Amino acid sequence: PLAPPLAAPPASRRRRRADPASWRHRVEWRPKAPAAPPAADALAGVWPLLTPPAGVDDELVNRLSWVVERLGGQVVRLPLAAEDADRARVAEVLEKGVIAEGGTVGGVLSLLALDPAPHPAHPALPQGTALTCALAQALADLRIAAPLWCVTRGAVRAAEGEPGPDPRQALLWGLGRTLALERPDGWGGLLDVPAELDDESLGWLGAALTGPDGEDQLAVRPTGLLAPRLVPAGPAPAAAEPWRPRGTALVTGGTGALGADAARWLAANGASRLVLTSRRGVDSPGAQELLAELGALGARVTVVACDVSERDQLAGLLDSLPGDEPLSTVVHAAGVGGRLAPLTDVSLDEFAATIAGKVAGAVHLDELLAERDVPLDAFVLYSSISGVWGSAGQSAYGAGNAFLDALAARRRAQGLAATSVSFGPWAEAGMGAEPELRDFLRDRGLPPLDPAAAGALLWESVASGETGVTVADVDWERFLPLFTAARPGRFFTELRADEGADEGAAAGPEDADRQATRDRPAELAALPEAERGRRLLDLVRGEAAVILGHATPDEVDAERRFLELGFDSLASVELRRRLMAATGLTLATPVVFEHPTATELTRHLGDLTLRAARATGGGAPAARPSFGVRDLYRQACEMGKFAEGVGLLRAAAKLRPVFRHGEEFGRPVEPVRLATGPAGPALICLPSMVAPSGPHNFARLALHLHGLRDVQALPHPGFGDDELLPATSGLVIDLHADAIRRAYPDAPVALAGYSSGGWLAHAVAARLEARGGAPSAVVLLDTWFPKDRIPEEQIEGQLRGIAVNDQAYALMTEAQVTAQGAYLDLFDGWQPEPVRAPVVLVRAGERMPQASTDEAAGQGLWTTAWEVEHDTIEAVGNHQTMMNEHAESTARALHEWLGALTGA
């Protein structure tokens, strides 16, 4: 029987994830098996070696220079001063010391993190971390994609007997884990070296720099290399007796969601006095209600206005605590995550502020309690998975949480109480409390944690004396392929296969099941036709239900388009992956959009099953290696050769056949229904002209308009397989205008175009008006004015972000990418005609950081400010997220604008 391993998870897995004990993981260090000695030419090119103003001696620099040069690299030493913690200054150093001398940068070796001195303007931030931030930003600014290797000393405790880690060094590991996600093509790794870099350690460091196996977190020791692995922790060890708080408990951030949960547990389990701190004290939102609630539990509660990042304020608070009920428990829940933004968009001041919110209070608590010799039963730190495995857009937050984890480990090594719990997103705090981000995280395999269950795990960890534990409810089958798409790494390779990961850190059939998977086409082909169709339809609906979060397959209407059901590009890739794993078939990347309902997809799977069984005697057709235009284009984007990549697309497009009259296209362009609703006007959407282009560009937006108004999308001719390309832009405009007139001969319509699709929306509106029609509105979804000079780095960032994203790339066919090249030529020089319809520009609120709007306008840069009369709506998010994570907000704003337009 057909038993898809990746359909609705087996009951055992569902039960396991439903058990909060399965949320517990920990990091363990594994010795790396010795590899063959690196070749003498294993490294190549120029290797800048950057050193800080303190913390590094000449012997260390000489030894590291020797090992790089011995392996074939040419070292250029670049010392930095304290005042160089600025991206422009570091870029200038690199330009003068490396770029001006010519040659190719083969790698970058940074010793900057070894400087432990506090930054003069930001005392919570080590000088070395500030310099490393500036270096990473400068490398991005200069478009140097060579691997950046960062050296630390004592950042991790990789083996028994080693001293506790240095939290200041651990900051860099948290930062590095995020850099690996944000700039995978420019990342080498993290290397932690011993206090004395002897000959054995030096040899292992050379092996780390040349290792071919993707390890990017390594502890270099005289005995070899060690690498971290995330492993299941199992239930917390049972304590000899239940732990109960006594005396006074101090909770920093005590009026926030996490601090308040901790306070409730402490009050309910024996703490006689609670002292809660927040910056606003009793004036904090909800503080009065919390006081009443905790008082009803029998605790005496004081809420104090105290900024724990200010040492003097915290010292005064500790000195004011009564002696009759000594302080025995400290919970540090203060600190905020800051805004989501890549490090390249974050200033040093912003980075330091986020670090201070997490780190300064913890440091002051640790030091002030030690000065007062306060014996604690528990010292609890609320940390985050961002410090354990990184989180794109949260460089400072991840670094701060890695600091907290290291602080707990150092305290424990000193014989002091400490427990750090690195949580996934919470349902009531942080990103997990924001509906759009919560949905975004859930789609990527990180559902928010139930506060009661997560809190119970925290206190079990405290009771059992654990130092560090990770608590996250992760759907590994969904999370790992997405998280490791750009940079696979090996951190997750020891997760058990039945938790959804294999040795390659990607979900897939178990080794033992692979032969069974290969045999499934033959098994299906042997079934009667009706039975085969029923099983395949049940499979498709079941998988779709899991992806959409439905309780049963019955909730998936087999006749409705997947796009109407809420499928976006991510969901379509996931469904294809699951169906391939379940059936043993090889499916085309856009299969879900080419066969857009469960019924049609089932029919296609049945055809493929019979074909595969006949062709291979039961096995699926082998995947063909691909070296086509799409692959070369992706490679060009990965290498930073964007002009060459686009040129390749334009050249390839000229070799495709074209149609010069509408009837030659072979069939009319038909709109794809995405949503239905009573309000007018209907919304007709035109996708971007950049691959992957199609109605799926609007799937998230339409999902939030379903039940409100009709939403349909028009695919561009030539982007589908076996389609002819239009010879002129006028043909595209006419075909779309014809399609709209056929679909809505009398009813009002508004035209919406996303990104470059906005040009077409405007052009089609003008054509309809020229024919006597009257479109209700033109909606430009973050569309730039055609004659604007868009910064080259902005274009390159967008193209690279699409091309290297596995989900987007999976939808890019040869037809898609070559059509992109054709449309770039067709609309080169296009300018909008005046239209009578009202125009609205829905502009992404997060725009390019290089210049302010006024500055950009003065330089002729892209500001998405159209020179035709229009309204403007500021959308939440950036160019991509306004249509994905923030699609609900975008849809709501658009619906309200259209309603106001019609008086509805």
Coordinates of N, CA and C in Angstrom, one line a residue, residues 367-538:
E367 N 28.2 40.2 38.6 CA 29.3 40.9 39.3 C 28.8 41.4 40.6
L368 N 27.7 42.0 40.7 CA 27.2 42.6 42.0 C 26.8 41.6 43.0
L369 N 26.3 40.5 42.6 CA 26.0 39.4 43.5 C 27.3 38.7 44.0
A370 N 28.3 38.6 43.1 CA 29.6 38.1 43.6 C 30.2 39.0 44.6
E371 N 30.1 40.3 44.4 CA 30.7 41.3 45.3 C 30.1 41.2 46.7
R372 N 28.8 40.9 46.7 CA 28.0 40.8 47.9 C 28.0 39.4 48.5
D373 N 28.6 38.5 47.8 CA 28.7 37.1 48.2 C 27.3 36.6 48.6
V374 N 26.4 36.7 47.6 CA 25.0 36.3 47.8 C 24.9 34.8 47.4
P375 N 24.6 33.9 48.3 CA 24.5 32.5 47.8 C 23.1 32.2 47.2
L376 N 23.1 31.9 46.0 CA 21.8 31.7 45.3 C 21.5 30.3 45.1
D377 N 20.2 30.0 45.1 CA 19.7 28.7 44.8 C 19.5 28.6 43.2
A378 N 19.2 29.7 42.6 CA 18.9 29.6 41.2 C 19.3 31.0 40.6
F379 N 19.9 30.9 39.4 CA 20.3 32.1 38.6 C 19.8 31.7 37.2
V380 N 18.7 32.3 36.8 CA 18.0 31.8 35.6 C 18.1 32.8 34.5
L381 N 18.5 32.4 33.3 CA 18.6 33.4 32.2 C 17.7 32.9 31.1
Y382 N 16.8 33.8 30.6 CA 16.0 33.6 29.4 C 16.8 33.9 28.2
S383 N 17.1 32.8 27.4 CA 17.9 33.0 26.2 C 17.0 32.6 25.0
S384 N 17.7 32.4 23.9 CA 16.9 32.2 22.6 C 17.7 31.3 21.7
I385 N 16.9 30.6 20.8 CA 17.6 29.8 19.8 C 18.4 30.6 18.8
S386 N 18.1 31.9 18.8 CA 18.9 32.7 17.9 C 20.4 32.7 18.3
G387 N 20.7 32.4 19.5 CA 22.1 32.3 19.9 C 22.7 30.9 19.7
V388 N 21.8 29.9 19.5 CA 22.2 28.5 19.4 C 22.5 28.2 18.0
W389 N 21.6 28.6 17.0 CA 21.9 28.2 15.6 C 21.7 29.4 14.7
G390 N 21.5 30.6 15.2 CA 21.5 31.8 14.4 C 20.1 32.1 13.9
S391 N 19.9 33.4 13.6 CA 18.6 33.8 13.1 C 18.8 35.0 12.2
A392 N 18.6 34.9 10.9 CA 18.8 36.0 9.9 C 18.0 37.2 10.4
G393 N 18.6 38.3 10.3 CA 18.0 39.6 10.7 C 18.1 39.8 12.2
Q394 N 18.7 39.0 13.0 CA 18.8 39.2 14.4 C 20.3 39.0 14.9
S395 N 21.2 39.7 14.2 CA 22.6 39.5 14.5 C 22.9 39.9 16.0
A396 N 22.5 41.0 16.4 CA 22.8 41.5 17.8 C 22.1 40.6 18.8
Y397 N 20.8 40.3 18.5 CA 20.0 39.5 19.5 C 20.6 38.1 19.6
G398 N 21.1 37.5 18.5 CA 21.7 36.2 18.6 C 23.0 36.3 19.4
A399 N 23.8 37.3 19.1 CA 25.1 37.5 19.8 C 24.8 37.6 21.3
G400 N 23.8 38.5 21.7 CA 23.5 38.6 23.1 C 23.1 37.4 23.8
N401 N 22.3 36.6 23.1 CA 21.8 35.3 23.7 C 23.0 34.3 23.8
A402 N 23.9 34.3 22.9 CA 25.0 33.4 23.0 C 25.9 33.8 24.2
F403 N 25.9 35.1 24.5 CA 26.6 35.6 25.7 C 26.0 35.0 26.9
L404 N 24.6 35.1 27.0 CA 23.9 34.5 28.2 C 24.2 33.1 28.4
D405 N 24.2 32.3 27.3 CA 24.5 30.9 27.4 C 25.9 30.6 28.0
A406 N 26.8 31.4 27.5 CA 28.2 31.3 28.0 C 28.4 31.7 29.4
L407 N 27.6 32.8 29.8 CA 27.7 33.2 31.2 C 27.2 32.1 32.1
A408 N 26.1 31.5 31.8 CA 25.6 30.4 32.6 C 26.7 29.3 32.7
A409 N 27.3 28.9 31.6 CA 28.3 27.9 31.6 C 29.5 28.3 32.5
R410 N 29.9 29.5 32.4 CA 31.1 30.0 33.2 C 30.7 30.0 34.7
R411 N 29.5 30.5 35.0 CA 29.1 30.4 36.5 C 29.1 29.0 37.0
R412 N 28.6 28.1 36.2 CA 28.5 26.7 36.6 C 29.9 26.1 36.8
A413 N 30.8 26.5 35.9 CA 32.2 26.0 36.1 C 32.9 26.6 37.3
Q414 N 32.4 27.7 37.8 CA 32.9 28.3 39.0 C 32.2 27.8 40.3
G415 N 31.3 26.9 40.1 CA 30.6 26.3 41.2 C 29.4 27.1 41.6
L416 N 28.9 28.0 40.8 CA 27.7 28.9 41.1 C 26.5 28.4 40.4
A417 N 25.4 28.7 40.9 CA 24.1 28.4 40.3 C 23.9 29.1 39.0
A418 N 23.4 28.4 38.0 CA 23.1 29.1 36.7 C 22.4 28.1 35.8
T419 N 21.4 28.6 35.2 CA 20.7 27.8 34.1 C 20.2 28.8 33.1
S420 N 20.6 28.5 31.8 CA 20.2 29.3 30.7 C 19.3 28.4 29.8
V421 N 18.2 28.9 29.5 CA 17.3 28.1 28.6 C 17.1 28.9 27.3
S422 N 17.4 28.3 26.2 CA 17.3 29.0 24.9 C 16.0 28.6 24.3
F423 N 15.1 29.5 24.3 CA 13.7 29.2 23.9 C 13.5 29.5 22.4
G424 N 12.6 28.7 21.8 CA 12.0 29.1 20.5 C 11.1 30.2 20.7
P425 N 10.3 30.6 19.6 CA 9.4 31.7 19.8 C 8.3 31.4 20.7
W426 N 7.9 32.4 21.6 CA 6.8 32.2 22.5 C 5.5 32.7 21.9
A427 N 4.4 32.1 22.3 CA 3.1 32.5 21.8 C 2.7 33.9 22.3
E428 N 3.2 34.3 23.4 CA 2.7 35.5 24.1 C 3.8 36.6 24.1
A429 N 4.9 36.4 23.5 CA 6.0 37.4 23.6 C 6.8 37.4 22.4
G430 N 7.4 38.6 22.1 CA 8.3 38.7 20.9 C 7.7 38.4 19.6
M431 N 8.4 37.8 18.7 CA 7.9 37.6 17.3 C 6.7 36.7 17.3
G432 N 6.6 35.7 18.3 CA 5.5 34.8 18.3 C 4.2 35.4 18.7
A433 N 4.3 36.6 19.2 CA 3.0 37.3 19.6 C 2.5 38.2 18.5
E434 N 3.2 38.3 17.4 CA 2.7 39.1 16.3 C 2.1 38.2 15.3
P435 N 0.8 38.4 15.0 CA 0.1 37.4 14.1 C 0.9 37.1 12.8
E436 N 1.3 38.1 12.1 CA 1.9 37.8 10.8 C 3.3 37.1 10.9
L437 N 4.1 37.5 11.9 CA 5.3 36.8 12.1 C 5.1 35.4 12.7
R438 N 4.1 35.3 13.5 CA 3.8 33.9 14.1 C 3.4 33.0 12.9
D439 N 2.6 33.4 12.0 CA 2.3 32.6 10.8 C 3.5 32.3 10.0
F440 N 4.4 33.3 9.8 CA 5.6 33.1 9.1 C 6.5 32.0 9.7
L441 N 6.6 32.1 11.0 CA 7.4 31.1 11.7 C 6.8 29.7 11.7
R442 N 5.5 29.7 11.8 CA 4.8 28.4 11.8 C 5.0 27.7 10.4
D443 N 4.9 28.5 9.4 CA 5.1 28.0 8.0 C 6.5 27.4 7.8
R444 N 7.5 27.9 8.6 CA 8.8 27.5 8.4 C 9.2 26.5 9.5
G445 N 8.2 25.9 10.2 CA 8.5 24.8 11.1 C 8.8 25.2 12.5
L446 N 8.5 26.5 12.9 CA 8.7 26.9 14.3 C 7.4 27.4 14.9
P447 N 6.5 26.6 15.3 CA 5.3 27.1 15.9 C 5.6 27.6 17.3
P448 N 4.9 28.7 17.7 CA 5.2 29.3 19.0 C 4.9 28.4 20.1
L449 N 5.7 28.6 21.2 CA 5.6 27.7 22.4 C 4.4 28.1 23.3
D450 N 3.8 27.1 23.8 CA 2.8 27.3 24.8 C 3.4 27.8 26.1
P451 N 3.1 28.9 26.6 CA 3.8 29.5 27.8 C 3.8 28.5 29.0
A452 N 2.7 27.9 29.3 CA 2.7 27.0 30.4 C 3.6 25.8 30.3
A453 N 3.6 25.2 29.1 CA 4.4 24.0 28.9 C 5.9 24.4 28.9
A454 N 6.2 25.5 28.2 CA 7.6 26.0 28.1 C 8.1 26.4 29.5
G455 N 7.3 27.1 30.3 CA 7.7 27.4 31.6 C 7.9 26.2 32.5
A456 N 7.1 25.2 32.4 CA 7.3 24.0 33.2 C 8.7 23.4 32.8
L457 N 9.0 23.4 31.5 CA 10.3 22.8 31.2 C 11.5 23.6 31.8
L458 N 11.3 25.0 31.8 CA 12.3 25.8 32.4 C 12.6 25.4 33.9
W459 N 11.5 25.3 34.6 CA 11.7 25.0 36.1 C 12.1 23.6 36.3
E460 N 11.8 22.7 35.4 CA 12.4 21.3 35.5 C 13.9 21.4 35.3
S461 N 14.3 22.2 34.4 CA 15.8 22.3 34.1 C 16.5 22.9 35.3
V462 N 15.8 23.9 35.9 CA 16.4 24.5 37.1 C 16.5 23.5 38.3
A463 N 15.5 22.7 38.5 CA 15.4 21.7 39.5 C 16.5 20.7 39.4
S464 N 16.7 20.3 38.1 CA 17.7 19.2 37.8 C 19.1 19.7 37.7
G465 N 19.3 21.0 37.9 CA 20.7 21.5 37.9 C 21.3 21.6 36.5
E466 N 20.5 21.7 35.5 CA 21.1 21.8 34.1 C 21.7 23.2 33.9
T467 N 22.7 23.2 33.1 CA 23.4 24.5 32.8 C 22.8 25.2 31.6
G468 N 22.6 24.4 30.5 CA 22.1 25.0 29.3 C 21.2 24.0 28.6
V469 N 20.0 24.4 28.1 CA 19.1 23.5 27.4 C 18.4 24.4 26.4
T470 N 18.1 23.8 25.2 CA 17.3 24.5 24.2 C 15.9 23.9 24.2
V471 N 14.9 24.8 24.2 CA 13.5 24.4 24.3 C 12.8 25.0 23.1
A472 N 12.4 24.2 22.1 CA 11.8 24.7 20.9 C 10.9 23.6 20.3
D473 N 9.7 23.9 19.9 CA 8.8 22.9 19.3 C 9.1 23.1 17.8
V474 N 9.9 22.2 17.2 CA 10.4 22.4 15.8 C 9.8 21.2 15.0
D475 N 9.2 21.6 13.9 CA 8.8 20.6 12.9 C 10.0 20.4 12.0
W476 N 10.9 19.5 12.3 CA 12.1 19.4 11.7 C 12.0 19.1 10.2
E477 N 11.0 18.4 9.8 CA 10.8 18.1 8.4 C 10.6 19.3 7.5
R478 N 10.0 20.3 8.1 CA 9.7 21.6 7.4 C 10.9 22.5 7.6
F479 N 11.4 22.6 8.9 CA 12.4 23.6 9.2 C 13.7 23.4 8.6
L480 N 14.2 22.2 8.6 CA 15.6 21.9 8.2 C 15.8 22.2 6.7
P481 N 15.0 21.8 5.8 CA 15.3 22.1 4.4 C 15.3 23.6 4.1
L482 N 14.5 24.3 4.8 CA 14.4 25.8 4.6 C 15.6 26.5 5.2
F483 N 15.9 26.1 6.5 CA 17.0 26.7 7.2 C 18.3 26.5 6.6
T484 N 18.5 25.2 6.1 CA 19.8 24.9 5.5 C 19.9 25.1 4.0
A485 N 18.9 25.7 3.4 CA 18.9 25.8 2.0 C 20.1 26.6 1.4
A486 N 20.4 27.7 2.0 CA 21.5 28.5 1.5 C 22.9 28.0 2.0
R487 N 22.9 27.5 3.2 CA 24.2 27.0 3.7 C 23.9 25.8 4.6
P488 N 24.2 24.6 4.1 CA 23.8 23.4 4.7 C 24.4 23.2 6.1
G489 N 25.7 23.4 6.3 CA 26.2 23.2 7.7 C 26.1 21.8 8.1
R490 N 26.5 21.5 9.4 CA 26.5 20.1 9.9 C 26.0 20.1 11.4
F491 N 25.5 21.2 11.8 CA 25.1 21.4 13.2 C 24.0 20.4 13.6
F492 N 23.1 20.1 12.6 CA 21.9 19.3 12.9 C 22.0 17.9 12.6
T493 N 23.2 17.4 12.2 CA 23.3 16.1 11.6 C 23.1 14.9 12.5
E494 N 23.1 15.2 13.8 CA 22.9 14.1 14.8 C 21.4 14.0 15.3
L495 N 20.6 14.8 14.8 CA 19.2 14.6 15.1 C 18.7 13.3 14.6
R496 N 18.0 12.5 15.4 CA 17.5 11.2 14.9 C 16.7 11.3 13.7
A497 N 16.8 10.3 12.8 CA 16.1 10.4 11.6 C 14.6 10.4 11.8
D498 N 14.1 9.8 12.9 CA 12.6 9.8 13.1 C 12.2 11.2 13.7
E499 N 13.1 12.1 13.9 CA 12.7 13.5 14.2 C 12.8 14.3 13.0
G500 N 13.1 13.7 11.8 CA 12.9 14.5 10.6 C 14.2 14.9 9.9
A501 N 15.4 14.5 10.4 CA 16.7 14.9 9.8 C 17.5 13.7 9.5
D502 N 18.2 13.7 8.4 CA 19.2 12.7 8.1 C 20.6 13.3 8.1
E503 N 21.6 12.5 7.8 CA 22.9 12.9 7.9 C 23.2 14.2 7.0
G504 N 22.4 14.3 6.0 CA 22.6 15.5 5.1 C 21.8 16.7 5.6
A505 N 21.2 16.6 6.8 CA 20.4 17.8 7.3 C 19.3 18.2 6.4
A506 N 18.7 17.2 5.8 CA 17.5 17.5 5.0 C 16.5 16.3 5.1
A507 N 15.2 16.7 5.2 CA 14.2 15.7 5.4 C 14.1 14.8 4.2
G508 N 13.8 13.5 4.4 CA 13.7 12.6 3.2 C 13.5 11.2 3.7
P509 N 13.3 10.2 2.8 CA 13.1 8.9 3.2 C 14.3 8.3 3.9
E510 N 14.0 7.4 4.9 CA 15.1 6.7 5.6 C 15.8 5.8 4.6
D511 N 17.1 5.5 4.9 CA 17.8 4.6 4.0 C 17.1 3.3 3.8
A512 N 16.5 2.8 4.9 CA 15.9 1.5 4.9 C 14.6 1.5 4.0
D513 N 14.1 2.7 3.8 CA 12.8 2.8 3.0 C 13.1 3.2 1.5
R514 N 14.3 3.4 1.2 CA 14.6 4.0 -0.1 C 14.2 3.0 -1.2
Q515 N 14.5 1.7 -1.0 CA 14.1 0.7 -2.0 C 12.6 0.6 -2.2
A516 N 11.9 0.7 -1.0 CA 10.5 0.7 -1.1 C 9.9 1.9 -1.8
T517 N 10.6 3.0 -1.6 CA 10.2 4.2 -2.4 C 10.4 4.0 -3.9
R518 N 11.5 3.4 -4.3 CA 11.8 3.2 -5.7 C 10.7 2.3 -6.3
D519 N 10.2 1.3 -5.5 CA 9.3 0.3 -6.0 C 7.8 0.8 -6.1
R520 N 7.6 2.0 -5.5 CA 6.2 2.4 -5.4 C 5.5 2.7 -6.8
P521 N 6.2 3.2 -7.8 CA 5.5 3.4 -9.1 C 5.0 2.0 -9.6
A522 N 5.8 1.0 -9.5 CA 5.3 -0.3 -9.9 C 4.1 -0.8 -9.1
E523 N 4.2 -0.6 -7.8 CA 3.1 -1.0 -6.9 C 1.8 -0.3 -7.3
L524 N 1.9 1.0 -7.6 CA 0.7 1.8 -8.0 C 0.2 1.4 -9.3
A525 N 1.2 1.1 -10.2 CA 0.8 0.8 -11.6 C 0.0 -0.6 -11.6
A526 N 0.3 -1.4 -10.7 CA -0.3 -2.7 -10.6 C -1.8 -2.7 -10.1
L527 N -2.1 -1.6 -9.5 CA -3.5 -1.4 -9.0 C -4.5 -1.2 -10.1
P528 N -5.8 -1.6 -9.9 CA -6.8 -1.2 -10.8 C -6.9 0.4 -10.9
E529 N -7.2 0.9 -12.1 CA -7.2 2.3 -12.3 C -7.9 3.1 -11.3
A530 N -9.1 2.7 -10.9 CA -9.9 3.4 -9.9 C -9.3 3.5 -8.6
E531 N -8.7 2.3 -8.2 CA -8.1 2.3 -6.9 C -6.8 3.1 -6.9
R532 N -6.0 3.1 -8.0 CA -4.8 3.9 -8.1 C -5.2 5.4 -8.0
G533 N -6.2 5.8 -8.7 CA -6.6 7.2 -8.6 C -7.1 7.6 -7.2
R534 N -7.8 6.7 -6.6 CA -8.3 7.0 -5.2 C -7.1 7.2 -4.2
R535 N -6.2 6.3 -4.3 CA -5.0 6.4 -3.4 C -4.2 7.7 -3.7
L536 N -4.0 8.0 -4.9 CA -3.2 9.2 -5.2 C -4.0 10.4 -4.8
L537 N -5.3 10.5 -5.0 CA -6.0 11.6 -4.6 C -6.0 11.8 -3.1
D538 N -6.2 10.7 -2.4 CA -6.1 10.7 -0.9 C -4.7 11.2 -0.5

